[in-house]
Every structure is written in structure tokens, then in C-alpha cells.
Amino acid sequence: MGGFVSRGFTGRRRTPDELAARLPPGQYAESGFPVLTAGPTPEVPPDSWRLTIEGMVGAPQAWSWEEFAGLPFESVPCDIHCVTKWSKLGTSFGGVSLDVLLADAQPRGTHAMIHSYGGYTTNLALADLTDGKAWVVTEHEGEPLAREHGGPARLLVPHLYFWKSAKWVAGITVLDHEEPGFWESNGYHLRGDPWREQRYWSD
Ligand SMILES: Nc1nc2c(c(=O)[nH]1)N[C@H]1C(S)=C(S)[C@@H](COP(=O)(O)O)O[C@H]1N2
Ligand SMILES: [Mo]
């Protein structure tokens, strides 16, 4: 009886071995889906949402919600890792690969700045956005992406810390050099590989 009662107070649930191997160093498995937003939550009705690709490209691109819905859509099973140390294992999103979005734009640069409705920015190397590693997603676990998680559309870059996955994504500017985005200007690592624990500038 006493053992039963005290069970809930022994701390975080143990992560089974096969999942533990998917946890980068310093991370714990979170079963919920925490919301982390710097500042207010923008309201972006799908009818006024636009996604643009501009900057150092051969042909700038822009999609309305309706046009975006016509692009090849894929399901993306993945694990996500927040720099604040929670990881969500075995989740899934649905959206359009950056390979599809960048194909017609003909990028001429090496890096990108991602811009969100509300002003958030984050930087990525093009190499981290291409070859099946990044998506603009509109669904989470089969449902429309909730507004607090970036709905109607967010970037998803699951192999890097989750601050790179810009919510309410509005635009991708291709650059021929690297520039720090919002968190990267405030002490977060320029790349943010969770397997190398690239959390802060000094990592
Ligand atoms: N536009 C925007 N995107 C953002 C953020 C933000 O504050 N604004 N926070 C980032 C951080 S630090 C994390 S951990 C994830 C959190 O996503 P979630 O709220 O869906 O868990 O979104 C990232 N994308
Ligand atoms: Mo974060």
C-alpha cells in the first residue's frame, strides 16, 4: 500500500532502453507537447497566410494557402529536442519538404534566414534545410497544427534543436553568408545540433 502511494513521487518516468538511445545527451523524454513562445502568439488566418522564398535565388517564390495545399504533402515521423532539455519522441508532422519549395527558387547562397509572422527569426545553413531534413508543416499527428504550436504553418527541422523550427513561418531569405537570428543573437548556438549539445555560443 505504502509502496503504491509513493510511486508517483519517485520522479520522472524511466525511459525504456530503445527510446533512451534516441535521447540526445542532457535531454529527458516528455510525453506532452510544451508550448514555448517568446512574445505574443500571432493570429494568422490561412486566407492571409503567405509563404515566400527570396534573397539570393534565381526565381523568388510565393504561395498562398490554397497554392501550398496543392504541393506534394508528406508525413514526417520524428523526434524533437528543445534546448530547455525536453524531447518528444515518436511524434509526427505533415507538410511539404523544403526540397520541393527550394527547387524552383534556384538558391544561389549558402545560408538562410527564416522569418515568422510576429517577427521571430532563426538562421540555418542551406545544407540543414535540404536533402529531406526540413519541412513546412501544417499538421501534427494527423490534425491541423494548433495555433500555439505555429498554426497554420511552421518550419520543422527535427535534427536540430527545436528553436530552429520557426512557428508561423512567413518567409525564407537565402543569403550568401551566415547571420544570427533571434535566439542565436541572444546566446544560442548558430547551428544547434542536439547530438553535439550545441546549446550556447561557447558549445
Ligand atoms: N515564431 C516563433 N517560433 C518559435 C519560437 C517562438 O518564440 N516564435 N520558439 C522556438 C522555440 S525556443 C521552441 S523550443 C519551439 C517550441 O515549439 P512549440 O511551442 O510548438 O513546442 O518553437 C520555436 N519556434
Ligand atoms: Mo526552445
Tab-separated table of C-alpha atoms and ligand atoms in Angstrom:
chain	number	residue	atom	x	y	z
A	1	MET	CA	0.000	0.000	0.000
A	2	GLY	CA	2.690	2.474	1.071
A	3	GLY	CA	4.785	1.497	-1.974
A	4	PHE	CA	1.843	2.089	-4.276
A	5	VAL	CA	1.118	5.509	-2.866
A	6	SER	CA	4.702	6.755	-3.086
A	7	ARG	CA	5.144	5.582	-6.703
A	8	GLY	CA	4.080	8.805	-8.328
A	9	PHE	CA	6.683	10.736	-6.379
A	10	THR	CA	9.820	8.924	-7.498
A	11	GLY	CA	10.494	11.454	-10.229
A	12	ARG	CA	10.397	11.318	-13.994
A	13	ARG	CA	9.175	8.145	-15.589
A	14	ARG	CA	12.015	5.896	-16.700
A	15	THR	CA	12.565	5.889	-20.438
A	16	PRO	CA	12.618	2.387	-21.992
A	17	ASP	CA	16.037	1.431	-23.428
A	18	GLU	CA	15.017	1.548	-27.086
A	19	LEU	CA	13.772	5.123	-26.601
A	20	ALA	CA	16.700	6.117	-24.386
A	21	ALA	CA	19.017	5.555	-27.372
A	22	ARG	CA	17.061	8.249	-29.198
A	23	LEU	CA	17.593	10.835	-26.438
A	24	PRO	CA	20.484	13.225	-27.134
A	25	PRO	CA	22.808	13.996	-24.199
A	26	GLY	CA	21.210	16.003	-21.392
A	27	GLN	CA	17.642	15.537	-22.674
A	28	TYR	CA	14.651	13.826	-20.999
A	29	ALA	CA	11.565	12.332	-22.644
A	30	GLU	CA	8.445	14.481	-22.374
A	31	SER	CA	5.106	12.892	-23.201
A	32	GLY	CA	3.218	16.166	-23.526
A	33	PHE	CA	3.870	18.922	-26.044
A	34	PRO	CA	5.030	22.050	-24.167
A	35	VAL	CA	4.450	25.454	-25.768
A	36	LEU	CA	7.468	27.780	-25.909
A	37	THR	CA	6.922	31.184	-27.477
A	38	ALA	CA	8.903	34.382	-26.986
A	39	GLY	CA	6.236	37.098	-27.012
A	40	PRO	CA	2.610	37.071	-28.097
A	41	THR	CA	1.031	34.337	-30.224
A	42	PRO	CA	0.288	35.728	-33.689
A	43	GLU	CA	-3.068	35.088	-35.277
A	44	VAL	CA	-2.564	34.154	-38.915
A	45	PRO	CA	-5.757	33.154	-40.728
A	46	PRO	CA	-4.956	30.707	-43.561
A	47	ASP	CA	-6.606	33.106	-46.045
A	48	SER	CA	-3.997	35.772	-45.370
A	49	TRP	CA	-1.035	33.398	-44.852
A	50	ARG	CA	1.716	33.601	-47.489
A	51	LEU	CA	5.000	31.772	-47.739
A	52	THR	CA	7.798	33.452	-49.696
A	53	ILE	CA	11.323	32.497	-50.726
A	54	GLU	CA	13.521	35.422	-51.711
A	55	GLY	CA	17.024	36.836	-51.434
A	56	MET	CA	19.829	35.146	-53.361
A	57	VAL	CA	17.651	33.000	-55.582
A	58	GLY	CA	17.244	32.649	-59.321
A	59	ALA	CA	13.461	32.974	-59.082
A	60	PRO	CA	11.637	34.304	-55.976
A	61	GLN	CA	8.636	32.181	-54.944
A	62	ALA	CA	5.349	32.859	-53.135
A	63	TRP	CA	2.492	30.540	-52.196
A	64	SER	CA	-0.966	31.284	-50.851
A	65	TRP	CA	-2.590	28.733	-48.508
A	66	GLU	CA	-4.525	27.323	-51.452
A	67	GLU	CA	-1.450	27.044	-53.651
A	68	PHE	CA	0.545	25.467	-50.825
A	69	ALA	CA	-2.190	22.855	-50.361
A	70	GLY	CA	-1.553	21.730	-53.950
A	71	LEU	CA	2.110	20.835	-53.278
A	72	PRO	CA	3.278	17.266	-52.575
A	73	PHE	CA	2.461	16.544	-48.930
A	74	GLU	CA	4.310	14.011	-46.810
A	75	SER	CA	4.027	12.576	-43.343
A	76	VAL	CA	7.128	13.161	-41.198
A	77	PRO	CA	7.629	10.804	-38.248
A	78	CYS	CA	10.291	12.304	-35.973
A	79	ASP	CA	11.700	13.068	-32.531
A	80	ILE	CA	12.015	16.718	-31.470
A	81	HIS	CA	14.503	18.171	-28.989
A	82	CYS	CA	14.130	21.503	-27.178
A	83	VAL	CA	17.218	23.256	-25.846
A	84	THR	CA	15.397	23.564	-22.485
A	85	LYS	CA	16.007	19.771	-22.281
A	86	TRP	CA	12.705	18.144	-23.148
A	87	SER	CA	12.486	15.803	-26.101
A	88	LYS	CA	9.290	14.471	-27.597
A	89	LEU	CA	9.961	11.029	-29.069
A	90	GLY	CA	7.859	9.300	-31.695
A	91	THR	CA	5.710	12.187	-32.833
A	92	SER	CA	4.762	13.150	-36.395
A	93	PHE	CA	4.008	16.145	-38.555
A	94	GLY	CA	2.700	16.558	-42.092
A	95	GLY	CA	3.801	19.074	-44.669
A	96	VAL	CA	5.907	19.947	-47.690
A	97	SER	CA	9.629	19.248	-47.978
A	98	LEU	CA	11.974	22.229	-48.305
A	99	ASP	CA	13.477	20.334	-51.264
A	100	VAL	CA	10.184	20.873	-53.086
A	101	LEU	CA	9.905	24.513	-52.005
A	102	LEU	CA	13.502	25.390	-52.908
A	103	ALA	CA	13.590	23.553	-56.256
A	104	ASP	CA	12.013	26.300	-58.355
A	105	ALA	CA	13.668	29.094	-56.368
A	106	GLN	CA	17.167	28.022	-57.518
A	107	PRO	CA	19.057	29.135	-54.397
A	108	ARG	CA	22.407	30.816	-55.112
A	109	GLY	CA	23.531	31.188	-51.498
A	110	THR	CA	24.753	29.034	-48.609
A	111	HIS	CA	22.536	30.089	-45.682
A	112	ALA	CA	19.001	31.206	-44.948
A	113	MET	CA	17.158	33.423	-42.527
A	114	ILE	CA	13.694	32.194	-41.617
A	115	HIS	CA	11.137	34.929	-40.860
A	116	SER	CA	7.946	34.394	-38.898
A	117	TYR	CA	4.732	36.337	-38.512
A	118	GLY	CA	5.302	38.270	-35.276
A	119	GLY	CA	8.969	38.972	-36.019
A	120	TYR	CA	10.783	35.825	-34.830
A	121	THR	CA	13.805	34.839	-36.925
A	122	THR	CA	16.218	31.927	-36.987
A	123	ASN	CA	19.198	31.130	-39.201
A	124	LEU	CA	20.070	27.852	-40.905
A	125	ALA	CA	22.657	26.628	-43.371
A	126	LEU	CA	21.014	25.532	-46.627
A	127	ALA	CA	22.671	22.149	-46.046
A	128	ASP	CA	20.456	21.755	-42.948
A	129	LEU	CA	17.317	22.599	-44.934
A	130	THR	CA	17.848	20.270	-47.922
A	131	ASP	CA	18.085	16.526	-48.652
A	132	GLY	CA	14.963	15.525	-46.733
A	133	LYS	CA	15.857	17.247	-43.455
A	134	ALA	CA	13.325	20.117	-43.261
A	135	TRP	CA	9.647	20.766	-43.973
A	136	VAL	CA	7.000	23.454	-43.743
A	137	VAL	CA	4.309	21.588	-41.814
A	138	THR	CA	0.597	22.257	-41.405
A	139	GLU	CA	-0.368	19.120	-39.446
A	140	HIS	CA	0.691	17.499	-36.183
A	141	GLU	CA	-0.256	13.870	-35.525
A	142	GLY	CA	-2.883	13.999	-38.256
A	143	GLU	CA	-4.620	17.170	-37.045
A	144	PRO	CA	-4.272	20.759	-38.273
A	145	LEU	CA	-1.324	22.357	-36.476
A	146	ALA	CA	-2.634	24.163	-33.384
A	147	ARG	CA	-2.181	27.928	-33.321
A	148	GLU	CA	0.042	27.870	-30.209
A	149	HIS	CA	2.351	25.377	-31.979
A	150	GLY	CA	2.690	27.632	-35.026
A	151	GLY	CA	-0.529	27.048	-36.952
A	152	PRO	CA	-1.341	27.415	-39.698
A	153	ALA	CA	2.256	26.548	-40.712
A	154	ARG	CA	5.682	26.190	-39.123
A	155	LEU	CA	9.125	25.112	-40.141
A	156	LEU	CA	10.171	21.647	-38.931
A	157	VAL	CA	13.879	20.813	-38.689
A	158	PRO	CA	13.882	17.826	-36.341
A	159	HIS	CA	17.638	17.103	-36.474
A	160	LEU	CA	18.413	20.468	-34.815
A	161	TYR	CA	17.176	21.943	-31.517
A	162	PHE	CA	13.544	22.950	-31.801
A	163	TRP	CA	14.144	26.724	-31.685
A	164	LYS	CA	15.148	26.326	-35.362
A	165	SER	CA	11.603	25.132	-36.152
A	166	ALA	CA	10.100	28.598	-36.579
A	167	LYS	CA	6.376	28.788	-35.827
A	168	TRP	CA	4.021	30.892	-38.025
A	169	VAL	CA	6.605	30.762	-40.786
A	170	ALA	CA	6.281	33.546	-43.352
A	171	GLY	CA	9.454	33.668	-45.385
A	172	ILE	CA	12.810	32.198	-46.224
A	173	THR	CA	15.546	34.618	-47.267
A	174	VAL	CA	18.532	32.980	-48.943
A	175	LEU	CA	21.890	34.580	-48.052
A	176	ASP	CA	25.496	34.116	-49.204
A	177	HIS	CA	26.716	34.322	-45.580
A	178	GLU	CA	25.528	33.390	-42.090
A	179	GLU	CA	23.612	35.848	-39.907
A	180	PRO	CA	22.290	35.091	-36.416
A	181	GLY	CA	18.528	35.001	-35.856
A	182	PHE	CA	16.617	35.901	-32.681
A	183	TRP	CA	17.895	33.277	-30.216
A	184	GLU	CA	21.251	32.989	-31.978
A	185	SER	CA	21.811	36.725	-31.255
A	186	ASN	CA	20.926	36.060	-27.628
A	187	GLY	CA	23.422	33.336	-26.782
A	188	TYR	CA	22.130	30.245	-28.545
A	189	HIS	CA	24.465	28.284	-30.805
A	190	LEU	CA	24.473	29.196	-34.505
A	191	ARG	CA	23.750	25.585	-35.578
A	192	GLY	CA	22.179	23.788	-32.597
A	193	ASP	CA	22.915	20.087	-33.144
A	194	PRO	CA	21.395	18.284	-30.126
A	195	TRP	CA	23.701	15.235	-30.552
A	196	ARG	CA	26.727	17.543	-30.105
A	197	GLU	CA	24.933	19.500	-27.356
A	198	GLN	CA	25.362	22.761	-29.278
A	199	ARG	CA	23.169	24.778	-26.925
A	200	TYR	CA	25.070	28.064	-26.451
A	201	TRP	CA	27.750	30.143	-28.204
A	202	SER	CA	30.504	28.508	-26.162
A	203	ASP	CA	29.428	24.940	-27.022
B	1	LIG	N1	7.774	32.230	-34.290
B	1	LIG	C1	8.331	31.568	-33.275
B	1	LIG	N2	8.813	30.330	-33.497
B	1	LIG	C2	9.392	29.624	-32.496
B	1	LIG	C3	9.518	30.179	-31.202
B	1	LIG	C4	8.994	31.478	-30.998
B	1	LIG	O1	9.069	32.041	-29.883
B	1	LIG	N3	8.401	32.133	-32.043
B	1	LIG	N4	10.124	29.454	-30.194
B	1	LIG	C5	11.052	28.403	-30.617
B	1	LIG	C6	11.421	27.534	-29.528
B	1	LIG	S1	12.602	28.104	-28.453
B	1	LIG	C7	10.948	26.274	-29.405
B	1	LIG	S2	11.529	25.191	-28.254
B	1	LIG	C8	9.850	25.803	-30.273
B	1	LIG	C9	8.662	25.451	-29.426
B	1	LIG	O2	7.638	24.964	-30.232
B	1	LIG	P1	6.298	24.503	-29.525
B	1	LIG	O3	5.764	25.690	-28.772
B	1	LIG	O4	5.408	24.026	-30.610
B	1	LIG	O5	6.702	23.397	-28.570
B	1	LIG	O6	9.426	26.775	-31.222
B	1	LIG	C10	10.450	27.565	-31.745
B	1	LIG	N5	9.861	28.394	-32.755
B	2	MO	MO	13.221	26.211	-27.158
